[in-house]
Coordinates of N, CA and C in Angstrom, one line a residue:
D157 N 148.8 48.7 2.1 CA 149.2 48.1 3.4 C 150.1 49.0 4.2
H158 N 150.5 50.1 3.6 CA 151.4 51.1 4.3 C 150.6 52.1 5.1
M159 N 151.0 52.4 6.3 CA 150.4 53.5 7.0 C 151.2 54.8 6.7
V160 N 150.5 55.9 6.5 CA 151.2 57.2 6.1 C 151.3 58.1 7.3
I161 N 152.5 58.5 7.6 CA 152.8 59.4 8.7 C 153.3 60.7 8.0
T162 N 152.7 61.8 8.3 CA 153.1 63.1 7.6 C 153.4 64.2 8.6
Y163 N 154.3 65.0 8.3 CA 154.7 66.1 9.1 C 153.6 67.2 9.2
I164 N 153.5 67.8 10.4 CA 152.4 68.7 10.7 C 152.4 69.9 9.7
N165 N 153.5 70.3 9.2 CA 153.5 71.5 8.3 C 153.0 71.3 6.9
C166 N 152.5 70.1 6.6 CA 152.0 69.8 5.3 C 150.6 70.4 5.0
S167 N 150.1 70.4 3.8 CA 148.9 71.0 3.5 C 147.7 70.2 4.0
A168 N 146.5 70.8 4.0 CA 145.3 70.1 4.4 C 145.1 68.9 3.5
G169 N 145.3 69.0 2.2 CA 145.2 67.9 1.3 C 146.1 66.7 1.6
M170 N 147.3 67.0 2.0 CA 148.2 66.0 2.4 C 147.8 65.3 3.7
K171 N 147.3 66.1 4.6 CA 146.8 65.6 5.9 C 145.6 64.6 5.6
A172 N 144.7 65.0 4.7 CA 143.6 64.2 4.4 C 144.0 62.8 3.8
L173 N 145.1 62.7 3.2 CA 145.6 61.4 2.7 C 146.4 60.6 3.7
S174 N 146.6 61.2 4.9 CA 147.5 60.6 5.9 C 146.7 59.8 7.0
D175 N 147.4 58.9 7.7 CA 146.9 58.2 8.8 C 147.2 58.9 10.1
I176 N 148.4 59.4 10.2 CA 148.8 60.0 11.5 C 149.7 61.2 11.1
I177 N 149.5 62.3 11.8 CA 150.3 63.5 11.7 C 151.4 63.5 12.8
C178 N 152.6 64.0 12.6 CA 153.6 64.1 13.6 C 154.3 65.5 13.6
T179 N 155.0 65.8 14.6 CA 155.9 66.9 14.7 C 157.3 66.4 14.8
S180 N 158.3 67.3 14.7 CA 159.7 66.8 14.9 C 159.9 66.4 16.3
S181 N 159.1 66.9 17.3 CA 159.2 66.5 18.7 C 158.7 65.1 19.0
N182 N 157.6 64.7 18.3 CA 157.0 63.4 18.7 C 157.1 62.4 17.6
A183 N 157.8 62.7 16.5 CA 157.8 61.8 15.3 C 158.4 60.4 15.7
Q184 N 159.5 60.4 16.4 CA 160.1 59.1 16.8 C 159.1 58.3 17.7
A185 N 158.5 58.9 18.7 CA 157.6 58.3 19.6 C 156.3 57.8 18.8
I186 N 155.8 58.5 17.9 CA 154.7 58.1 17.1 C 155.0 56.8 16.3
V187 N 156.2 56.8 15.6 CA 156.6 55.7 14.9 C 156.8 54.4 15.8
E188 N 157.4 54.6 16.9 CA 157.7 53.5 17.9 C 156.4 53.0 18.5
S189 N 155.3 53.8 18.5 CA 154.0 53.3 19.0 C 153.3 52.3 18.1
L190 N 153.8 52.2 16.9 CA 153.2 51.3 15.9 C 153.9 49.9 16.0
P191 N 153.2 48.8 15.6 CA 153.9 47.5 15.6 C 155.1 47.5 14.7
K192 N 156.1 46.8 15.1 CA 157.4 46.8 14.4 C 157.2 46.3 12.9
D193 N 156.2 45.5 12.7 CA 156.0 44.9 11.3 C 155.1 45.8 10.5
Q194 N 154.6 46.9 11.1 CA 153.8 47.9 10.3 C 154.6 48.6 9.3
K195 N 154.2 48.5 8.0 CA 154.9 49.2 6.9 C 154.4 50.7 7.0
I196 N 155.4 51.6 6.8 CA 155.1 53.0 6.9 C 155.7 53.8 5.7
I197 N 154.9 54.8 5.3 CA 155.4 55.8 4.4 C 155.5 57.1 5.2
F198 N 156.7 57.7 5.2 CA 156.9 58.9 6.0 C 157.1 60.1 5.0
A199 N 156.4 61.1 5.2 CA 156.4 62.3 4.3 C 156.4 63.6 5.1
P200 N 156.8 64.7 4.5 CA 157.5 64.8 3.3 C 159.1 64.8 3.4
D201 N 159.6 64.9 4.7 CA 161.0 65.2 4.9 C 161.8 63.9 5.0
K202 N 162.6 63.7 4.0 CA 163.5 62.5 3.9 C 164.5 62.5 5.0
N203 N 165.1 63.6 5.3 CA 166.1 63.7 6.3 C 165.6 63.3 7.7
L204 N 164.4 63.9 8.1 CA 163.8 63.5 9.4 C 163.5 62.0 9.4
G205 N 162.9 61.6 8.2 CA 162.6 60.1 8.1 C 163.8 59.2 8.2
A206 N 164.9 59.6 7.6 CA 166.1 58.8 7.7 C 166.7 58.8 9.1
Y207 N 166.6 59.9 9.8 CA 167.0 60.0 11.2 C 166.2 59.0 12.1
I208 N 164.8 59.0 11.8 CA 164.0 58.2 12.6 C 164.2 56.7 12.3
N209 N 164.4 56.4 11.0 CA 164.8 55.0 10.6 C 166.0 54.6 11.4
K210 N 167.0 55.4 11.5 CA 168.3 55.1 12.2 C 168.0 54.9 13.7
K211 N 167.2 55.7 14.3 CA 166.9 55.6 15.7 C 166.1 54.4 16.1
T212 N 165.2 54.1 15.2 CA 164.2 53.0 15.5 C 164.5 51.7 14.9
G213 N 165.4 51.6 13.9 CA 165.7 50.4 13.2 C 164.6 50.0 12.2
R214 N 163.8 51.0 11.9 CA 162.7 50.8 10.9 C 163.3 50.9 9.5
N215 N 162.4 50.6 8.5 CA 162.8 50.8 7.1 C 161.6 51.5 6.4
M216 N 161.3 52.7 6.9 CA 160.1 53.4 6.3 C 160.4 53.8 4.9
V217 N 159.4 53.9 4.1 CA 159.5 54.4 2.7 C 159.5 56.0 2.9
L218 N 160.5 56.6 2.4 CA 160.6 58.1 2.6 C 160.3 58.9 1.4
W219 N 159.4 59.9 1.6 CA 159.1 60.9 0.5 C 160.4 61.7 0.2
N220 N 160.6 62.0 -1.0 CA 161.8 62.7 -1.4 C 161.7 64.2 -1.3
G221 N 161.4 64.7 -0.1 CA 161.3 66.1 0.2 C 162.2 66.5 1.3
A222 N 162.5 67.8 1.4 CA 163.4 68.3 2.5 C 163.1 69.8 2.8
C223 N 163.5 70.2 3.9 CA 163.4 71.6 4.3 C 164.5 72.4 3.7
M224 N 164.2 73.5 3.0 CA 165.2 74.3 2.3 C 166.2 74.9 3.3
V225 N 165.8 75.1 4.5 CA 166.7 75.7 5.5 C 167.7 74.7 6.0
H226 N 167.2 73.5 6.3 CA 168.1 72.5 6.9 C 169.0 71.7 5.9
E227 N 168.7 71.9 4.6 CA 169.5 71.2 3.6 C 170.7 71.9 3.2
I228 N 170.8 73.2 3.5 CA 171.9 74.0 3.0 C 173.1 74.2 3.9
F229 N 173.1 73.5 5.0 CA 174.3 73.7 5.9 C 175.5 73.0 5.3
S230 N 176.6 73.7 5.4 CA 177.9 73.3 4.8 C 178.7 72.4 5.8
L231 N 178.9 71.2 5.5 CA 179.6 70.3 6.4 C 181.1 70.8 6.5
E232 N 181.7 71.2 5.4 CA 183.0 71.7 5.5 C 183.2 73.0 6.3
K233 N 182.2 73.9 6.2 CA 182.3 75.2 7.0 C 182.0 74.9 8.4
I234 N 181.1 74.0 8.7 CA 180.8 73.6 10.1 C 182.0 73.0 10.8
T235 N 182.7 72.1 10.1 CA 183.9 71.5 10.6 C 185.0 72.6 10.9
K236 N 185.2 73.5 10.0 CA 186.1 74.6 10.2 C 185.7 75.5 11.4
L237 N 184.4 75.7 11.6 CA 183.9 76.5 12.7 C 184.1 75.8 14.0
K238 N 183.9 74.5 14.0 CA 184.2 73.7 15.2 C 185.7 73.8 15.6
I239 N 186.6 73.8 14.7 CA 188.0 74.0 14.9 C 188.3 75.3 15.6
R240 N 187.6 76.4 15.1 CA 187.8 77.7 15.6 C 187.2 77.9 17.0
H241 N 186.2 77.1 17.2 CA 185.5 77.2 18.5 C 185.5 75.8 19.2
P242 N 186.7 75.3 19.7 CA 186.8 73.9 20.2 C 185.9 73.6 21.4
K243 N 185.5 74.6 22.1 CA 184.7 74.4 23.3 C 183.2 74.4 23.0
A244 N 182.9 74.8 21.8 CA 181.5 74.9 21.4 C 180.9 73.5 21.2
K245 N 179.7 73.3 21.6 CA 178.9 72.1 21.2 C 178.1 72.4 20.0
F246 N 178.1 71.4 19.1 CA 177.4 71.5 17.8 C 176.0 70.8 18.0
I247 N 174.9 71.5 17.9 CA 173.6 71.0 18.0 C 172.8 71.2 16.7
A248 N 172.0 70.2 16.4 CA 171.4 70.2 15.0 C 169.9 69.7 15.1
H249 N 169.1 70.2 14.2 CA 167.7 69.7 14.0 C 167.8 68.4 13.2
P250 N 166.9 67.4 13.4 CA 166.9 66.2 12.7 C 166.6 66.3 11.2
E251 N 166.1 67.5 10.8 CA 165.9 67.7 9.3 C 167.1 68.0 8.6
C252 N 168.3 68.1 9.3 CA 169.5 68.3 8.6 C 170.0 67.0 7.9
E253 N 170.9 67.1 6.9 CA 171.4 65.9 6.2 C 172.2 65.0 7.2
E254 N 172.2 63.7 6.9 CA 172.9 62.8 7.8 C 174.3 63.1 8.1
A255 N 175.1 63.6 7.1 CA 176.5 63.9 7.2 C 176.6 65.0 8.3
V256 N 175.7 66.0 8.3 CA 175.7 67.1 9.3 C 175.4 66.5 10.7
L257 N 174.4 65.7 10.7 CA 173.9 65.1 12.0 C 175.0 64.2 12.6
N258 N 175.8 63.6 11.8 CA 176.9 62.8 12.3 C 177.9 63.6 13.1
L259 N 178.0 64.9 12.9 CA 178.9 65.7 13.6 C 178.4 66.3 14.9
A260 N 177.1 66.1 15.1 CA 176.4 66.8 16.2 C 176.6 66.2 17.5
D261 N 176.8 67.0 18.5 CA 176.8 66.6 19.9 C 175.4 66.3 20.5
Y262 N 174.4 67.0 19.9 CA 173.1 66.7 20.3 C 172.2 67.0 19.1
I263 N 171.2 66.1 18.9 CA 170.2 66.3 17.9 C 168.8 66.4 18.5
G264 N 168.0 67.4 18.1 CA 166.7 67.5 18.7 C 165.8 68.5 17.9
S265 N 164.5 68.4 18.2 CA 163.5 69.3 17.7 C 163.8 70.7 18.1
T266 N 163.1 71.7 17.6 CA 163.3 73.1 18.0 C 163.2 73.2 19.5
T267 N 162.1 72.6 20.1 CA 161.9 72.6 21.5 C 163.0 71.9 22.2
G268 N 163.5 70.8 21.7 CA 164.5 70.0 22.3 C 165.9 70.8 22.3
L269 N 166.2 71.4 21.2 CA 167.4 72.2 21.2 C 167.4 73.4 22.2
L270 N 166.2 74.0 22.3 CA 166.1 75.1 23.2 C 166.3 74.6 24.7
K271 N 165.6 73.5 25.0 CA 165.8 73.0 26.4 C 167.2 72.5 26.7
Y272 N 167.8 71.9 25.6 CA 169.2 71.4 25.8 C 170.2 72.6 26.2
T273 N 170.0 73.7 25.5 CA 170.9 74.8 25.7 C 170.7 75.5 27.1
Q274 N 169.5 75.3 27.6 CA 169.2 75.8 28.9 C 169.8 74.9 30.0
Q275 N 169.7 73.6 29.8 CA 170.1 72.7 30.8 C 171.6 72.2 30.8
D276 N 172.2 72.3 29.6 CA 173.5 71.9 29.4 C 174.5 72.9 30.0
S277 N 175.7 72.4 30.4 CA 176.7 73.2 31.1 C 177.6 74.0 30.1
A278 N 177.6 73.6 28.8 CA 178.5 74.4 27.9 C 178.1 75.8 27.8
M279 N 179.1 76.7 27.4 CA 178.8 78.1 27.3 C 178.8 78.6 25.9
E280 N 179.0 77.7 25.0 CA 179.1 78.1 23.6 C 178.5 77.0 22.7
Y281 N 177.6 77.4 21.7 CA 176.9 76.4 20.9 C 177.0 76.9 19.4
I282 N 177.2 75.9 18.5 CA 177.0 76.1 17.1 C 175.6 75.5 16.8
V283 N 174.7 76.2 16.2 CA 173.3 75.8 16.1 C 172.9 75.6 14.6
A284 N 172.6 74.4 14.2 CA 172.2 74.1 12.9 C 170.6 73.9 12.8
T285 N 170.0 75.1 12.7 CA 168.5 75.1 12.5 C 168.2 76.5 12.1
E286 N 166.9 76.8 11.9 CA 166.5 78.2 11.5 C 167.0 79.2 12.5
T287 N 167.6 80.2 12.0 CA 168.3 81.2 12.9 C 167.3 81.9 13.9
G288 N 166.0 81.9 13.6 CA 165.1 82.6 14.5 C 165.2 82.1 15.9
I289 N 165.5 80.8 16.1 CA 165.6 80.3 17.5 C 166.7 80.8 18.3
L290 N 167.7 81.4 17.7 CA 168.9 81.9 18.4 C 168.5 83.1 19.3
H291 N 167.5 83.8 18.9 CA 167.1 85.0 19.7 C 166.5 84.4 21.0
Q292 N 165.7 83.4 20.9 CA 165.0 82.8 22.1 C 166.1 82.1 23.0
M293 N 167.1 81.4 22.4 CA 168.1 80.8 23.1 C 168.9 81.9 23.9
Q294 N 169.3 83.0 23.3 CA 170.0 84.1 23.9 C 169.2 84.7 25.0
K295 N 167.9 84.8 24.8 CA 167.0 85.4 25.8 C 166.9 84.5 27.1
L296 N 166.9 83.2 26.9 CA 166.8 82.3 28.0 C 168.1 82.0 28.7
S297 N 169.2 82.1 27.9 CA 170.5 81.9 28.5 C 171.5 83.0 28.0
P298 N 171.3 84.2 28.6 CA 172.0 85.4 28.2 C 173.5 85.3 28.4
Q299 N 173.9 84.4 29.3 CA 175.4 84.3 29.6 C 176.1 83.4 28.6
K300 N 175.4 82.8 27.7 CA 175.9 81.8 26.7 C 176.0 82.4 25.3
T301 N 176.9 81.8 24.5 CA 177.1 82.3 23.1 C 176.5 81.3 22.1
F302 N 175.8 81.8 21.1 CA 175.1 81.0 20.1 C 175.6 81.4 18.7
I303 N 176.1 80.5 18.0 CA 176.7 80.8 16.7 C 175.8 80.0 15.6
P304 N 175.3 80.7 14.6 CA 174.5 80.0 13.6 C 175.4 79.2 12.7
A305 N 175.0 78.0 12.4 CA 175.8 77.1 11.5 C 175.8 77.7 10.1
P306 N 176.9 77.8 9.4 CA 177.0 78.4 8.1 C 176.4 77.6 7.0
P307 N 175.7 78.3 6.1 CA 175.2 77.6 4.9 C 176.2 77.3 3.9
S308 N 175.9 76.6 2.8 CA 176.9 76.2 1.8 C 177.2 77.3 0.8
N309 N 176.4 78.4 0.9 CA 176.7 79.5 0.0 C 176.7 80.8 0.8
Q310 N 176.7 81.9 0.2 CA 176.8 83.2 0.9 C 175.4 83.9 1.2
C311 N 174.3 83.2 0.8 CA 173.0 83.8 1.2 C 172.6 83.5 2.6
A312 N 171.6 84.2 3.1 CA 171.1 83.9 4.4 C 170.0 82.9 4.3
C313 N 170.3 81.7 3.7 CA 169.3 80.7 3.4 C 168.9 79.9 4.7
N314 N 169.7 80.1 5.8 CA 169.2 79.4 7.0 C 168.2 80.2 7.8
E315 N 167.7 81.3 7.1 CA 166.5 82.0 7.6 C 165.3 81.5 6.7
C316 N 164.3 81.1 7.3 CA 163.1 80.6 6.5 C 162.3 81.8 6.0
P317 N 162.2 82.0 4.7 CA 161.4 83.1 4.2 C 159.9 83.0 4.5
Y318 N 159.5 81.8 4.7 CA 158.0 81.6 5.0 C 157.7 82.0 6.4
M319 N 158.6 81.6 7.4 CA 158.4 81.9 8.8 C 158.5 83.4 9.0
K320 N 159.4 84.0 8.2 CA 159.6 85.5 8.3 C 158.4 86.3 7.8
L321 N 157.5 85.7 7.1 CA 156.3 86.4 6.7 C 155.4 86.7 7.9
N322 N 155.6 86.0 9.0 CA 154.8 86.3 10.2 C 155.5 87.4 11.0
T323 N 154.7 88.5 11.3 CA 155.3 89.7 12.0 C 154.4 90.0 13.2
L324 N 154.9 90.8 14.1 CA 154.1 91.2 15.2 C 152.9 92.0 14.8
E325 N 153.1 92.9 13.8 CA 152.0 93.7 13.3 C 150.9 92.8 12.7
K326 N 151.3 91.8 11.9 CA 150.3 90.9 11.3 C 149.5 90.1 12.4
L327 N 150.3 89.7 13.4 CA 149.7 88.9 14.5 C 148.7 89.8 15.3
Y328 N 149.1 91.1 15.5 CA 148.2 92.0 16.2 C 146.9 92.2 15.4
L329 N 147.0 92.5 14.1 CA 145.9 92.8 13.3 C 145.0 91.5 13.2
C330 N 145.6 90.4 13.1 CA 144.8 89.1 13.0 C 144.0 88.9 14.3
M331 N 144.6 89.1 15.4 CA 143.9 88.9 16.7 C 142.8 90.0 16.9
K332 N 143.1 91.2 16.5 CA 142.2 92.3 16.7 C 140.9 92.2 15.8
Y333 N 141.2 91.9 14.5 CA 140.1 91.9 13.5 C 139.6 90.5 13.1
E334 N 140.3 89.5 13.6 CA 140.0 88.1 13.3 C 140.0 87.9 11.8
Q335 N 141.0 88.5 11.1 CA 141.2 88.4 9.7 C 142.7 88.1 9.4
P336 N 143.0 87.6 8.2 CA 142.1 87.1 7.2 C 141.4 85.8 7.5
E337 N 140.2 85.6 7.1 CA 139.4 84.4 7.4 C 139.9 83.3 6.3
I338 N 140.0 82.1 6.8 CA 140.4 81.0 5.9 C 139.2 80.1 5.9
T339 N 138.7 79.8 4.7 CA 137.6 78.9 4.5 C 138.1 77.6 3.8
M340 N 137.5 76.5 4.2 CA 138.0 75.2 3.7 C 136.7 74.3 3.5
D341 N 136.8 73.5 2.4 CA 135.8 72.6 2.2 C 135.6 71.7 3.4
E342 N 134.3 71.5 3.8 CA 134.1 70.8 5.0 C 134.5 69.3 5.0
E343 N 134.3 68.7 3.9 CA 134.8 67.3 3.7 C 136.3 67.2 3.9
L344 N 137.0 68.1 3.3 CA 138.4 68.2 3.4 C 138.9 68.4 4.8
R345 N 138.2 69.4 5.5 CA 138.5 69.7 6.8 C 138.4 68.5 7.8
L346 N 137.3 67.8 7.6 CA 137.1 66.6 8.5 C 138.1 65.5 8.2
A347 N 138.4 65.3 6.9 CA 139.4 64.3 6.6 C 140.8 64.7 7.1
A348 N 141.1 65.9 7.0 CA 142.4 66.4 7.5 C 142.5 66.4 9.0
R349 N 141.4 66.5 9.7 CA 141.4 66.5 11.2 C 141.6 65.1 11.8
K350 N 141.2 64.1 11.1 CA 141.3 62.7 11.6 C 142.8 62.3 12.0
P351 N 143.8 62.5 11.1 CA 145.1 62.1 11.5 C 145.7 63.0 12.5
I352 N 145.2 64.3 12.7 CA 145.7 65.1 13.8 C 145.2 64.6 15.1
D353 N 143.9 64.2 15.1 CA 143.3 63.6 16.3 C 144.0 62.3 16.7
R354 N 144.4 61.6 15.7 CA 145.1 60.3 15.9 C 146.4 60.6 16.6
M355 N 147.1 61.6 16.1 CA 148.4 62.0 16.8 C 148.2 62.4 18.2
L356 N 147.1 63.2 18.5 CA 146.9 63.7 19.8 C 146.5 62.5 20.7
E357 N 145.8 61.6 20.2 CA 145.4 60.4 21.0 C 146.6 59.6 21.4
I358 N 147.5 59.3 20.4 CA 148.7 58.6 20.7 C 149.6 59.4 21.7
S359 N 149.7 60.7 21.5 CA 150.6 61.5 22.3 C 150.1 61.5 23.8
A360 N 148.8 61.5 23.9 CA 148.2 61.5 25.3 C 148.5 60.2 26.0
K361 N 148.3 59.1 25.2 CA 148.6 57.7 25.8 C 150.1 57.6 26.2
L362 N 151.0 58.2 25.4 CA 152.4 58.2 25.7 C 152.9 59.2 26.7
G363 N 152.0 60.1 27.1 CA 152.3 61.1 28.1 C 153.2 62.2 27.5
L364 N 153.0 62.5 26.2 CA 153.9 63.5 25.5 C 153.3 64.9 25.7

């Protein structure tokens, strides 16, 4: 009797088991589009799910998963960084832990964070998400300063090793040679496509 809402970055197998797919940008709207008495399982990110529960007043069942990048931000180090930069606004992705989100001046998806830094009047930001976005923020707002939120250890763990596998060279070769080809069982492909189509239908109705 539970509807399963799953994050877009999950596998095809997970998608095939889901009713609706979501992104961090539309997750709250997707949840709010369903009847309030509809029981929901939200997977796989427990932090994003907890944030949506708080925003919507729902009590979704949360999968015990998390993004390795967003889980390692240090609350203590962020607090100290805010003291050193009193004029900086602290912005965070909703996949961060609740204690970190409670410190944030703004919480938003990757797209939301990018737009916020363009439109907001502050000149300095502490950013709690994958550090790759800071390049784009600096490019769009060169007059502003962007500081990556510190992780809880000394490693560069707020860089996603999986996203960094994508390079310009690989993208060029992929577009030029249309390789590597990915094959998928047709039954699995069709099953995985259904919840994506459902997301697109709901998004279109909501004007997202």
